[in-house]
Amino acid sequence: MRPPTMLARTATSLSVITEVRIQLGLGGGAFTEAIASMGGLPRHGDQMVAFTEESLGIMRRALTGDTVRLQSPHHSVTGYRAGPVPPKPIELWLGAQKRKTLTVPGRSADGCFSPLNIYVPPQEVPFRQEIIDAAAAAAGRTPESIRRTYNVIGVIGSAQGGQGLVGDVRRWVDTH
């Protein structure tokens, strides 16, 4: 919903004011109807992937204090003079779950957070990690340099009809 230059500027300002490390979590737009309902442009498929990857590049340049220029079907940045530089590097993390989107963190992000386990079951995680790893290697990056998280929701204890992982503490510990 926000232009990448504005997000980078806001994150930098927060970092300077608070003197703490900030991580910026981003998504390409999995909820296109919600984005459109708030006045944003709904993007789908390849268009969303290209927009997201270009946005990461814009933010990366802005966060290092570079002048940013990019004319593309997705962005028109005519010479944004970024600054100040944040006192500590700001990492760009991307939420991703489908194949094309999973390649973006491998090429362009510092980290990837997987959607909730109700969308990506634990047994699918290794396959999705392989997509990120392959994209990283193809981009000349080490797969280990990309941090990853996996969001788990559920209920510890007995619950009727709960979503996600439901069970006692032993089940939570043993599930991987």
Short mmCIF file of N, CA and C in Angstrom, two decimals:
data_model
loop_
_atom_site.label_atom_id
_atom_site.label_comp_id
_atom_site.label_asym_id
_atom_site.label_seq_id
_atom_site.Cartn_x
_atom_site.Cartn_y
_atom_site.Cartn_z
N MET A 1 0.81 -1.20 0.00
CA MET A 1 0.00 0.00 0.00
C MET A 1 0.86 1.26 0.00
N ARG A 2 2.06 1.20 0.54
CA ARG A 2 2.93 2.38 0.60
C ARG A 2 4.04 2.25 -0.43
N PRO A 3 4.42 3.36 -1.03
CA PRO A 3 5.55 3.31 -1.97
C PRO A 3 6.82 2.85 -1.23
N PRO A 4 7.68 2.11 -1.91
CA PRO A 4 8.88 1.59 -1.24
C PRO A 4 9.79 2.67 -0.70
N THR A 5 9.86 3.83 -1.37
CA THR A 5 10.69 4.91 -0.84
C THR A 5 10.14 5.42 0.49
N MET A 6 8.81 5.50 0.59
CA MET A 6 8.19 5.96 1.84
C MET A 6 8.42 4.95 2.97
N LEU A 7 8.32 3.66 2.65
CA LEU A 7 8.58 2.64 3.68
C LEU A 7 10.02 2.70 4.16
N ALA A 8 10.95 2.86 3.23
CA ALA A 8 12.36 2.94 3.62
C ALA A 8 12.60 4.18 4.48
N ARG A 9 12.02 5.30 4.11
CA ARG A 9 12.19 6.54 4.87
C ARG A 9 11.60 6.39 6.28
N THR A 10 10.43 5.79 6.38
CA THR A 10 9.80 5.60 7.68
C THR A 10 10.62 4.67 8.56
N ALA A 11 11.09 3.57 7.99
CA ALA A 11 11.92 2.63 8.76
C ALA A 11 13.21 3.30 9.22
N THR A 12 13.82 4.09 8.34
CA THR A 12 15.04 4.82 8.71
C THR A 12 14.75 5.80 9.84
N SER A 13 13.67 6.54 9.74
CA SER A 13 13.32 7.51 10.79
C SER A 13 13.12 6.81 12.13
N LEU A 14 12.40 5.69 12.13
CA LEU A 14 12.21 4.93 13.38
C LEU A 14 13.53 4.44 13.94
N SER A 15 14.40 3.99 13.06
CA SER A 15 15.71 3.50 13.49
C SER A 15 16.54 4.62 14.10
N VAL A 16 16.53 5.79 13.48
CA VAL A 16 17.30 6.92 14.00
C VAL A 16 16.72 7.40 15.33
N ILE A 17 15.41 7.54 15.41
CA ILE A 17 14.77 8.05 16.63
C ILE A 17 14.96 7.10 17.80
N THR A 18 14.80 5.80 17.57
CA THR A 18 14.84 4.83 18.66
C THR A 18 16.23 4.27 18.92
N GLU A 19 17.15 4.46 17.98
CA GLU A 19 18.50 3.92 18.08
C GLU A 19 18.51 2.40 18.28
N VAL A 20 17.53 1.74 17.71
CA VAL A 20 17.48 0.28 17.79
C VAL A 20 17.44 -0.30 16.38
N ARG A 21 17.75 -1.58 16.32
CA ARG A 21 17.71 -2.27 15.04
C ARG A 21 16.27 -2.55 14.65
N ILE A 22 15.95 -2.29 13.42
CA ILE A 22 14.60 -2.48 12.89
C ILE A 22 14.68 -3.51 11.77
N GLN A 23 13.73 -4.39 11.74
CA GLN A 23 13.57 -5.32 10.62
C GLN A 23 12.27 -4.92 9.93
N LEU A 24 12.26 -4.90 8.63
CA LEU A 24 11.07 -4.51 7.88
C LEU A 24 10.48 -5.76 7.24
N GLY A 25 9.29 -6.13 7.70
CA GLY A 25 8.58 -7.28 7.14
C GLY A 25 7.64 -6.83 6.05
N LEU A 26 7.75 -7.44 4.89
CA LEU A 26 7.00 -7.01 3.71
C LEU A 26 6.27 -8.19 3.08
N GLY A 27 5.24 -7.86 2.33
CA GLY A 27 4.53 -8.86 1.56
C GLY A 27 4.22 -8.30 0.19
N GLY A 28 4.11 -9.17 -0.77
CA GLY A 28 3.84 -8.72 -2.13
C GLY A 28 2.39 -8.40 -2.38
N GLY A 29 1.51 -8.95 -1.59
CA GLY A 29 0.09 -8.66 -1.80
C GLY A 29 -0.75 -9.90 -1.95
N ALA A 30 -0.68 -10.77 -0.98
CA ALA A 30 -1.46 -12.01 -1.05
C ALA A 30 -2.96 -11.75 -0.97
N PHE A 31 -3.33 -10.65 -0.37
CA PHE A 31 -4.75 -10.35 -0.18
C PHE A 31 -5.15 -9.21 -1.10
N THR A 32 -5.22 -9.51 -2.40
CA THR A 32 -5.43 -8.47 -3.41
C THR A 32 -6.77 -7.75 -3.24
N GLU A 33 -7.81 -8.46 -2.83
CA GLU A 33 -9.12 -7.82 -2.63
C GLU A 33 -9.05 -6.81 -1.49
N ALA A 34 -8.36 -7.15 -0.41
CA ALA A 34 -8.23 -6.23 0.71
C ALA A 34 -7.41 -5.01 0.29
N ILE A 35 -6.36 -5.23 -0.50
CA ILE A 35 -5.53 -4.12 -0.98
C ILE A 35 -6.39 -3.18 -1.83
N ALA A 36 -7.17 -3.74 -2.73
CA ALA A 36 -8.03 -2.92 -3.59
C ALA A 36 -9.09 -2.19 -2.77
N SER A 37 -9.61 -2.82 -1.73
CA SER A 37 -10.65 -2.17 -0.92
C SER A 37 -10.11 -0.95 -0.18
N MET A 38 -8.78 -0.87 -0.01
CA MET A 38 -8.17 0.29 0.66
C MET A 38 -7.59 1.29 -0.34
N GLY A 39 -7.86 1.09 -1.63
CA GLY A 39 -7.40 2.03 -2.64
C GLY A 39 -6.11 1.65 -3.32
N GLY A 40 -5.56 0.50 -2.98
CA GLY A 40 -4.32 0.05 -3.61
C GLY A 40 -4.59 -0.65 -4.93
N LEU A 41 -3.52 -0.88 -5.66
CA LEU A 41 -3.64 -1.61 -6.92
C LEU A 41 -3.48 -3.10 -6.68
N PRO A 42 -4.49 -3.88 -7.04
CA PRO A 42 -4.33 -5.33 -6.89
C PRO A 42 -3.42 -5.86 -8.00
N ARG A 43 -2.40 -6.60 -7.60
CA ARG A 43 -1.49 -7.19 -8.57
C ARG A 43 -1.56 -8.70 -8.43
N HIS A 44 -1.38 -9.38 -9.53
CA HIS A 44 -1.48 -10.84 -9.53
C HIS A 44 -0.28 -11.44 -10.25
N GLY A 45 0.07 -12.67 -9.87
CA GLY A 45 1.06 -13.46 -10.58
C GLY A 45 2.38 -12.76 -10.83
N ASP A 46 2.84 -12.82 -12.09
CA ASP A 46 4.14 -12.26 -12.45
C ASP A 46 4.22 -10.76 -12.16
N GLN A 47 3.11 -10.05 -12.32
CA GLN A 47 3.09 -8.61 -12.06
C GLN A 47 3.38 -8.34 -10.58
N MET A 48 2.80 -9.12 -9.69
CA MET A 48 3.01 -8.95 -8.26
C MET A 48 4.45 -9.31 -7.89
N VAL A 49 4.98 -10.36 -8.47
CA VAL A 49 6.35 -10.78 -8.18
C VAL A 49 7.34 -9.70 -8.63
N ALA A 50 7.16 -9.18 -9.84
CA ALA A 50 8.05 -8.14 -10.36
C ALA A 50 7.95 -6.87 -9.51
N PHE A 51 6.75 -6.46 -9.15
CA PHE A 51 6.55 -5.29 -8.30
C PHE A 51 7.27 -5.47 -6.96
N THR A 52 7.11 -6.62 -6.36
CA THR A 52 7.71 -6.90 -5.06
C THR A 52 9.23 -6.86 -5.14
N GLU A 53 9.79 -7.52 -6.14
CA GLU A 53 11.25 -7.56 -6.25
C GLU A 53 11.83 -6.17 -6.55
N GLU A 54 11.18 -5.43 -7.42
CA GLU A 54 11.63 -4.06 -7.68
C GLU A 54 11.55 -3.21 -6.41
N SER A 55 10.48 -3.39 -5.64
CA SER A 55 10.31 -2.63 -4.39
C SER A 55 11.44 -2.93 -3.41
N LEU A 56 11.84 -4.18 -3.31
CA LEU A 56 12.97 -4.54 -2.45
C LEU A 56 14.24 -3.84 -2.90
N GLY A 57 14.48 -3.79 -4.20
CA GLY A 57 15.67 -3.12 -4.73
C GLY A 57 15.65 -1.63 -4.43
N ILE A 58 14.49 -1.01 -4.59
CA ILE A 58 14.35 0.42 -4.28
C ILE A 58 14.65 0.67 -2.81
N MET A 59 14.04 -0.13 -1.95
CA MET A 59 14.25 0.05 -0.51
C MET A 59 15.71 -0.19 -0.13
N ARG A 60 16.31 -1.20 -0.70
CA ARG A 60 17.71 -1.50 -0.39
C ARG A 60 18.59 -0.30 -0.73
N ARG A 61 18.39 0.28 -1.92
CA ARG A 61 19.19 1.46 -2.30
C ARG A 61 18.88 2.64 -1.38
N ALA A 62 17.63 2.87 -1.06
CA ALA A 62 17.26 3.99 -0.20
C ALA A 62 17.85 3.82 1.20
N LEU A 63 17.87 2.60 1.71
CA LEU A 63 18.37 2.36 3.07
C LEU A 63 19.88 2.53 3.18
N THR A 64 20.57 2.57 2.05
CA THR A 64 22.01 2.82 2.09
C THR A 64 22.34 4.27 1.77
N GLY A 65 21.31 5.09 1.59
CA GLY A 65 21.52 6.51 1.35
C GLY A 65 21.74 6.88 -0.10
N ASP A 66 21.62 5.91 -1.00
CA ASP A 66 21.82 6.19 -2.43
C ASP A 66 20.68 7.03 -3.00
N THR A 67 20.95 7.68 -4.11
CA THR A 67 19.88 8.30 -4.89
C THR A 67 19.20 7.19 -5.66
N VAL A 68 17.88 7.19 -5.64
CA VAL A 68 17.12 6.10 -6.24
C VAL A 68 16.40 6.60 -7.48
N ARG A 69 16.62 5.87 -8.57
CA ARG A 69 15.91 6.14 -9.82
C ARG A 69 15.47 4.80 -10.41
N LEU A 70 14.23 4.75 -10.81
CA LEU A 70 13.73 3.55 -11.49
C LEU A 70 12.46 3.90 -12.23
N GLN A 71 12.47 3.67 -13.53
CA GLN A 71 11.28 3.81 -14.35
C GLN A 71 10.93 2.42 -14.86
N SER A 72 9.77 1.93 -14.49
CA SER A 72 9.33 0.60 -14.93
C SER A 72 7.81 0.63 -14.99
N PRO A 73 7.21 -0.44 -15.47
CA PRO A 73 5.74 -0.49 -15.44
C PRO A 73 5.18 -0.43 -14.00
N HIS A 74 6.02 -0.72 -13.01
CA HIS A 74 5.54 -0.80 -11.63
C HIS A 74 5.92 0.39 -10.77
N HIS A 75 7.00 1.09 -11.12
CA HIS A 75 7.50 2.18 -10.28
C HIS A 75 7.97 3.35 -11.13
N SER A 76 7.79 4.54 -10.57
CA SER A 76 8.33 5.75 -11.18
C SER A 76 9.01 6.54 -10.07
N VAL A 77 10.30 6.32 -9.91
CA VAL A 77 11.09 7.02 -8.91
C VAL A 77 12.11 7.83 -9.69
N THR A 78 11.99 9.15 -9.65
CA THR A 78 12.74 10.00 -10.56
C THR A 78 14.00 10.63 -9.98
N GLY A 79 14.40 10.19 -8.81
CA GLY A 79 15.64 10.73 -8.23
C GLY A 79 15.49 11.01 -6.75
N TYR A 80 14.92 10.07 -6.04
CA TYR A 80 14.74 10.21 -4.60
C TYR A 80 16.12 10.21 -3.94
N ARG A 81 16.40 11.26 -3.20
CA ARG A 81 17.68 11.39 -2.50
C ARG A 81 17.47 10.91 -1.07
N ALA A 82 17.85 9.69 -0.82
CA ALA A 82 17.61 9.06 0.48
C ALA A 82 18.56 9.60 1.53
N GLY A 83 18.15 9.49 2.74
CA GLY A 83 19.00 9.86 3.85
C GLY A 83 18.12 10.26 5.03
N PRO A 84 18.60 10.21 6.21
CA PRO A 84 19.94 9.74 6.57
C PRO A 84 20.01 8.22 6.48
N VAL A 85 21.20 7.70 6.64
CA VAL A 85 21.39 6.25 6.66
C VAL A 85 21.06 5.77 8.07
N PRO A 86 20.34 4.67 8.20
CA PRO A 86 20.02 4.18 9.54
C PRO A 86 21.30 3.83 10.31
N PRO A 87 21.30 4.02 11.63
CA PRO A 87 22.50 3.74 12.42
C PRO A 87 22.88 2.26 12.42
N LYS A 88 21.91 1.39 12.21
CA LYS A 88 22.15 -0.05 12.11
C LYS A 88 21.43 -0.53 10.86
N PRO A 89 22.00 -1.50 10.15
CA PRO A 89 21.34 -1.97 8.92
C PRO A 89 19.91 -2.44 9.19
N ILE A 90 19.04 -2.12 8.26
CA ILE A 90 17.64 -2.57 8.33
C ILE A 90 17.49 -3.74 7.37
N GLU A 91 17.11 -4.87 7.92
CA GLU A 91 16.90 -6.06 7.08
C GLU A 91 15.52 -6.01 6.45
N LEU A 92 15.43 -6.53 5.24
CA LEU A 92 14.18 -6.64 4.51
C LEU A 92 13.76 -8.10 4.47
N TRP A 93 12.66 -8.40 5.13
CA TRP A 93 12.12 -9.75 5.18
C TRP A 93 10.86 -9.79 4.33
N LEU A 94 10.67 -10.89 3.62
CA LEU A 94 9.52 -11.02 2.74
C LEU A 94 8.69 -12.23 3.12
N GLY A 95 7.39 -12.03 3.23
CA GLY A 95 6.47 -13.14 3.41
C GLY A 95 6.17 -13.75 2.05
N ALA A 96 6.29 -15.06 1.95
CA ALA A 96 6.09 -15.71 0.66
C ALA A 96 5.61 -17.14 0.88
N GLN A 97 4.78 -17.62 -0.07
CA GLN A 97 4.38 -19.01 0.03
C GLN A 97 4.29 -19.74 -1.30
N LYS A 98 4.10 -19.06 -2.41
CA LYS A 98 4.00 -19.75 -3.70
C LYS A 98 5.37 -19.75 -4.40
N ARG A 99 5.52 -20.66 -5.35
CA ARG A 99 6.82 -20.90 -5.99
C ARG A 99 7.48 -19.62 -6.50
N LYS A 100 6.81 -18.84 -7.32
CA LYS A 100 7.45 -17.65 -7.90
C LYS A 100 7.82 -16.64 -6.82
N THR A 101 6.95 -16.47 -5.85
CA THR A 101 7.24 -15.52 -4.78
C THR A 101 8.37 -16.02 -3.90
N LEU A 102 8.48 -17.33 -3.69
CA LEU A 102 9.55 -17.89 -2.87
C LEU A 102 10.93 -17.67 -3.48
N THR A 103 10.99 -17.44 -4.78
CA THR A 103 12.30 -17.18 -5.39
C THR A 103 12.81 -15.78 -5.05
N VAL A 104 11.90 -14.87 -4.74
CA VAL A 104 12.29 -13.47 -4.48
C VAL A 104 13.19 -13.34 -3.24
N PRO A 105 12.84 -13.95 -2.08
CA PRO A 105 13.76 -13.83 -0.95
C PRO A 105 15.14 -14.42 -1.27
N GLY A 106 15.17 -15.48 -2.04
CA GLY A 106 16.45 -16.07 -2.42
C GLY A 106 17.33 -15.10 -3.19
N ARG A 107 16.70 -14.29 -4.03
CA ARG A 107 17.46 -13.33 -4.85
C ARG A 107 17.65 -11.98 -4.16
N SER A 108 16.67 -11.54 -3.36
CA SER A 108 16.65 -10.13 -3.00
C SER A 108 16.41 -9.77 -1.54
N ALA A 109 15.98 -10.68 -0.69
CA ALA A 109 15.63 -10.32 0.69
C ALA A 109 16.66 -10.85 1.67
N ASP A 110 16.60 -10.32 2.88
CA ASP A 110 17.48 -10.78 3.96
C ASP A 110 16.86 -11.96 4.71
N GLY A 111 15.55 -12.07 4.62
CA GLY A 111 14.87 -13.13 5.33
C GLY A 111 13.54 -13.43 4.69
N CYS A 112 12.98 -14.56 5.08
CA CYS A 112 11.69 -14.99 4.56
C CYS A 112 10.87 -15.55 5.71
N PHE A 113 9.65 -15.08 5.84
CA PHE A 113 8.78 -15.69 6.82
C PHE A 113 7.67 -16.41 6.09
N SER A 114 7.48 -17.64 6.51
CA SER A 114 6.47 -18.49 5.91
C SER A 114 5.13 -18.17 6.54
N PRO A 115 4.07 -18.30 5.76
CA PRO A 115 2.75 -18.05 6.34
C PRO A 115 2.43 -19.05 7.44
N LEU A 116 1.36 -18.79 8.10
CA LEU A 116 0.93 -19.66 9.20
C LEU A 116 0.85 -21.11 8.76
N ASN A 117 1.08 -22.00 9.71
CA ASN A 117 1.05 -23.43 9.42
C ASN A 117 -0.32 -23.90 8.92
N ILE A 118 -1.36 -23.09 9.06
CA ILE A 118 -2.66 -23.48 8.51
C ILE A 118 -2.67 -23.34 6.99
N TYR A 119 -1.70 -22.59 6.42
CA TYR A 119 -1.57 -22.45 4.98
C TYR A 119 -0.47 -23.34 4.41
N VAL A 120 0.59 -23.52 5.16
CA VAL A 120 1.73 -24.34 4.71
C VAL A 120 2.00 -25.40 5.77
N PRO A 121 1.53 -26.62 5.54
CA PRO A 121 1.76 -27.68 6.54
C PRO A 121 3.25 -27.96 6.71
N PRO A 122 3.65 -28.41 7.90
CA PRO A 122 5.07 -28.65 8.17
C PRO A 122 5.77 -29.53 7.14
N GLN A 123 5.08 -30.52 6.60
CA GLN A 123 5.73 -31.42 5.64
C GLN A 123 6.06 -30.72 4.32
N GLU A 124 5.46 -29.57 4.03
CA GLU A 124 5.76 -28.84 2.81
C GLU A 124 6.92 -27.85 2.96
N VAL A 125 7.32 -27.56 4.19
CA VAL A 125 8.35 -26.56 4.44
C VAL A 125 9.68 -26.89 3.77
N PRO A 126 10.19 -28.12 3.87
CA PRO A 126 11.49 -28.40 3.22
C PRO A 126 11.48 -28.13 1.71
N PHE A 127 10.40 -28.47 1.02
CA PHE A 127 10.30 -28.22 -0.41
C PHE A 127 10.37 -26.72 -0.69
N ARG A 128 9.68 -25.93 0.10
CA ARG A 128 9.67 -24.48 -0.09
C ARG A 128 11.04 -23.88 0.23
N GLN A 129 11.73 -24.43 1.21
CA GLN A 129 13.08 -23.96 1.53
C GLN A 129 14.04 -24.24 0.37
N GLU A 130 13.85 -25.37 -0.30
CA GLU A 130 14.69 -25.71 -1.45
C GLU A 130 14.52 -24.68 -2.58
N ILE A 131 13.31 -24.16 -2.76
CA ILE A 131 13.08 -23.14 -3.79
C ILE A 131 13.88 -21.88 -3.46
N ILE A 132 13.83 -21.45 -2.19
CA ILE A 132 14.60 -20.28 -1.75
C ILE A 132 16.09 -20.53 -1.94
N ASP A 133 16.55 -21.71 -1.53
CA ASP A 133 17.98 -22.05 -1.66
C ASP A 133 18.45 -22.01 -3.10
N ALA A 134 17.65 -22.59 -4.01
CA ALA A 134 18.03 -22.62 -5.42
C ALA A 134 18.08 -21.21 -6.01
N ALA A 135 17.12 -20.37 -5.65
CA ALA A 135 17.11 -18.99 -6.14
C ALA A 135 18.32 -18.23 -5.60
N ALA A 136 18.65 -18.46 -4.34
CA ALA A 136 19.82 -17.79 -3.74
C ALA A 136 21.09 -18.21 -4.47
N ALA A 137 21.26 -19.51 -4.69
CA ALA A 137 22.46 -20.00 -5.37
C ALA A 137 22.55 -19.45 -6.79
N ALA A 138 21.42 -19.40 -7.49
CA ALA A 138 21.41 -18.87 -8.86
C ALA A 138 21.77 -17.38 -8.89
N ALA A 139 21.47 -16.67 -7.80
CA ALA A 139 21.79 -15.24 -7.71
C ALA A 139 23.17 -14.99 -7.13
N GLY A 140 23.93 -16.07 -6.86
CA GLY A 140 25.27 -15.92 -6.31
C GLY A 140 25.29 -15.64 -4.81
N ARG A 141 24.21 -15.97 -4.13
CA ARG A 141 24.12 -15.77 -2.68
C ARG A 141 24.20 -17.12 -1.99
N THR A 142 24.66 -17.13 -0.76
CA THR A 142 24.66 -18.38 -0.01
C THR A 142 23.28 -18.55 0.61
N PRO A 143 22.67 -19.71 0.45
CA PRO A 143 21.35 -19.94 1.04
C PRO A 143 21.31 -19.68 2.54
N GLU A 144 22.42 -19.94 3.23
CA GLU A 144 22.47 -19.73 4.68
C GLU A 144 22.38 -18.26 5.07
N SER A 145 22.63 -17.37 4.12
CA SER A 145 22.57 -15.94 4.44
C SER A 145 21.14 -15.42 4.54
N ILE A 146 20.17 -16.21 4.14
CA ILE A 146 18.78 -15.80 4.17
C ILE A 146 18.11 -16.41 5.40
N ARG A 147 17.74 -15.55 6.34
CA ARG A 147 17.10 -16.03 7.57
C ARG A 147 15.66 -16.41 7.26
N ARG A 148 15.15 -17.36 8.04
CA ARG A 148 13.79 -17.85 7.79
C ARG A 148 13.05 -18.08 9.09
N THR A 149 11.74 -17.89 9.03
CA THR A 149 10.88 -18.22 10.16
C THR A 149 9.70 -19.02 9.64
N TYR A 150 9.05 -19.69 10.54
CA TYR A 150 7.84 -20.45 10.22
C TYR A 150 6.84 -20.17 11.33
N ASN A 151 5.72 -19.58 10.97
CA ASN A 151 4.71 -19.20 11.95
C ASN A 151 3.82 -20.38 12.28
N VAL A 152 3.76 -20.74 13.54
CA VAL A 152 2.93 -21.85 13.99
C VAL A 152 1.84 -21.30 14.90
N ILE A 153 0.60 -21.64 14.56
CA ILE A 153 -0.50 -21.31 15.45
C ILE A 153 -1.15 -22.60 15.89
N GLY A 154 -1.87 -22.53 16.96
CA GLY A 154 -2.57 -23.70 17.45
C GLY A 154 -2.94 -23.53 18.90
N VAL A 155 -3.20 -24.66 19.53
CA VAL A 155 -3.62 -24.68 20.92
C VAL A 155 -2.84 -25.77 21.64
N ILE A 156 -2.22 -25.38 22.76
CA ILE A 156 -1.60 -26.38 23.63
C ILE A 156 -2.68 -26.83 24.60
N GLY A 157 -3.02 -28.09 24.53
CA GLY A 157 -4.10 -28.64 25.33
C GLY A 157 -5.14 -29.24 24.42
N SER A 158 -6.27 -29.56 24.97
CA SER A 158 -7.32 -30.15 24.14
C SER A 158 -8.29 -29.05 23.74
N ALA A 159 -8.59 -29.00 22.48
CA ALA A 159 -9.53 -28.02 21.96
C ALA A 159 -10.33 -28.67 20.85
N GLN A 160 -11.59 -28.38 20.84
CA GLN A 160 -12.46 -28.91 19.80
C GLN A 160 -12.43 -27.96 18.60
N GLY A 161 -12.04 -28.45 17.45
CA GLY A 161 -12.09 -27.67 16.23
C GLY A 161 -11.08 -26.56 16.11
N GLY A 162 -10.01 -26.60 16.89
CA GLY A 162 -9.00 -25.55 16.79
C GLY A 162 -8.20 -25.67 15.50
N GLN A 163 -7.75 -24.52 14.98
CA GLN A 163 -6.93 -24.52 13.77
C GLN A 163 -5.47 -24.72 14.12
N GLY A 164 -4.73 -25.26 13.16
CA GLY A 164 -3.30 -25.40 13.34
C GLY A 164 -2.94 -26.61 14.17
N LEU A 165 -1.88 -26.48 14.92
CA LEU A 165 -1.35 -27.58 15.74
C LEU A 165 -2.12 -27.61 17.06
N VAL A 166 -2.78 -28.70 17.32
CA VAL A 166 -3.58 -28.84 18.54
C VAL A 166 -3.11 -30.11 19.25
N GLY A 167 -2.75 -29.97 20.51
CA GLY A 167 -2.35 -31.13 21.28
C GLY A 167 -1.59 -30.72 22.52
N ASP A 168 -1.16 -31.74 23.25
CA ASP A 168 -0.43 -31.45 24.49
C ASP A 168 0.99 -30.98 24.17
N VAL A 169 1.71 -30.62 25.21
CA VAL A 169 3.07 -30.09 25.05
C VAL A 169 3.95 -31.08 24.31
N ARG A 170 3.84 -32.36 24.58
CA ARG A 170 4.66 -33.38 23.91
C ARG A 170 4.43 -33.35 22.40
N ARG A 171 3.18 -33.19 21.97
CA ARG A 171 2.90 -33.12 20.53
C ARG A 171 3.57 -31.91 19.90
N TRP A 172 3.54 -30.76 20.58
CA TRP A 172 4.20 -29.55 20.07
C TRP A 172 5.70 -29.77 19.96
N VAL A 173 6.29 -30.39 20.97
CA VAL A 173 7.74 -30.61 20.99
C VAL A 173 8.14 -31.60 19.88
N ASP A 174 7.35 -32.62 19.69
CA ASP A 174 7.69 -33.67 18.74
C ASP A 174 7.36 -33.32 17.27
N THR A 175 6.59 -32.27 17.05
CA THR A 175 6.21 -31.90 15.68
C THR A 175 7.30 -31.04 15.07
N HIS A 176 7.78 -31.48 13.91
CA HIS A 176 8.80 -30.70 13.20
C HIS A 176 8.68 -30.88 11.73
#
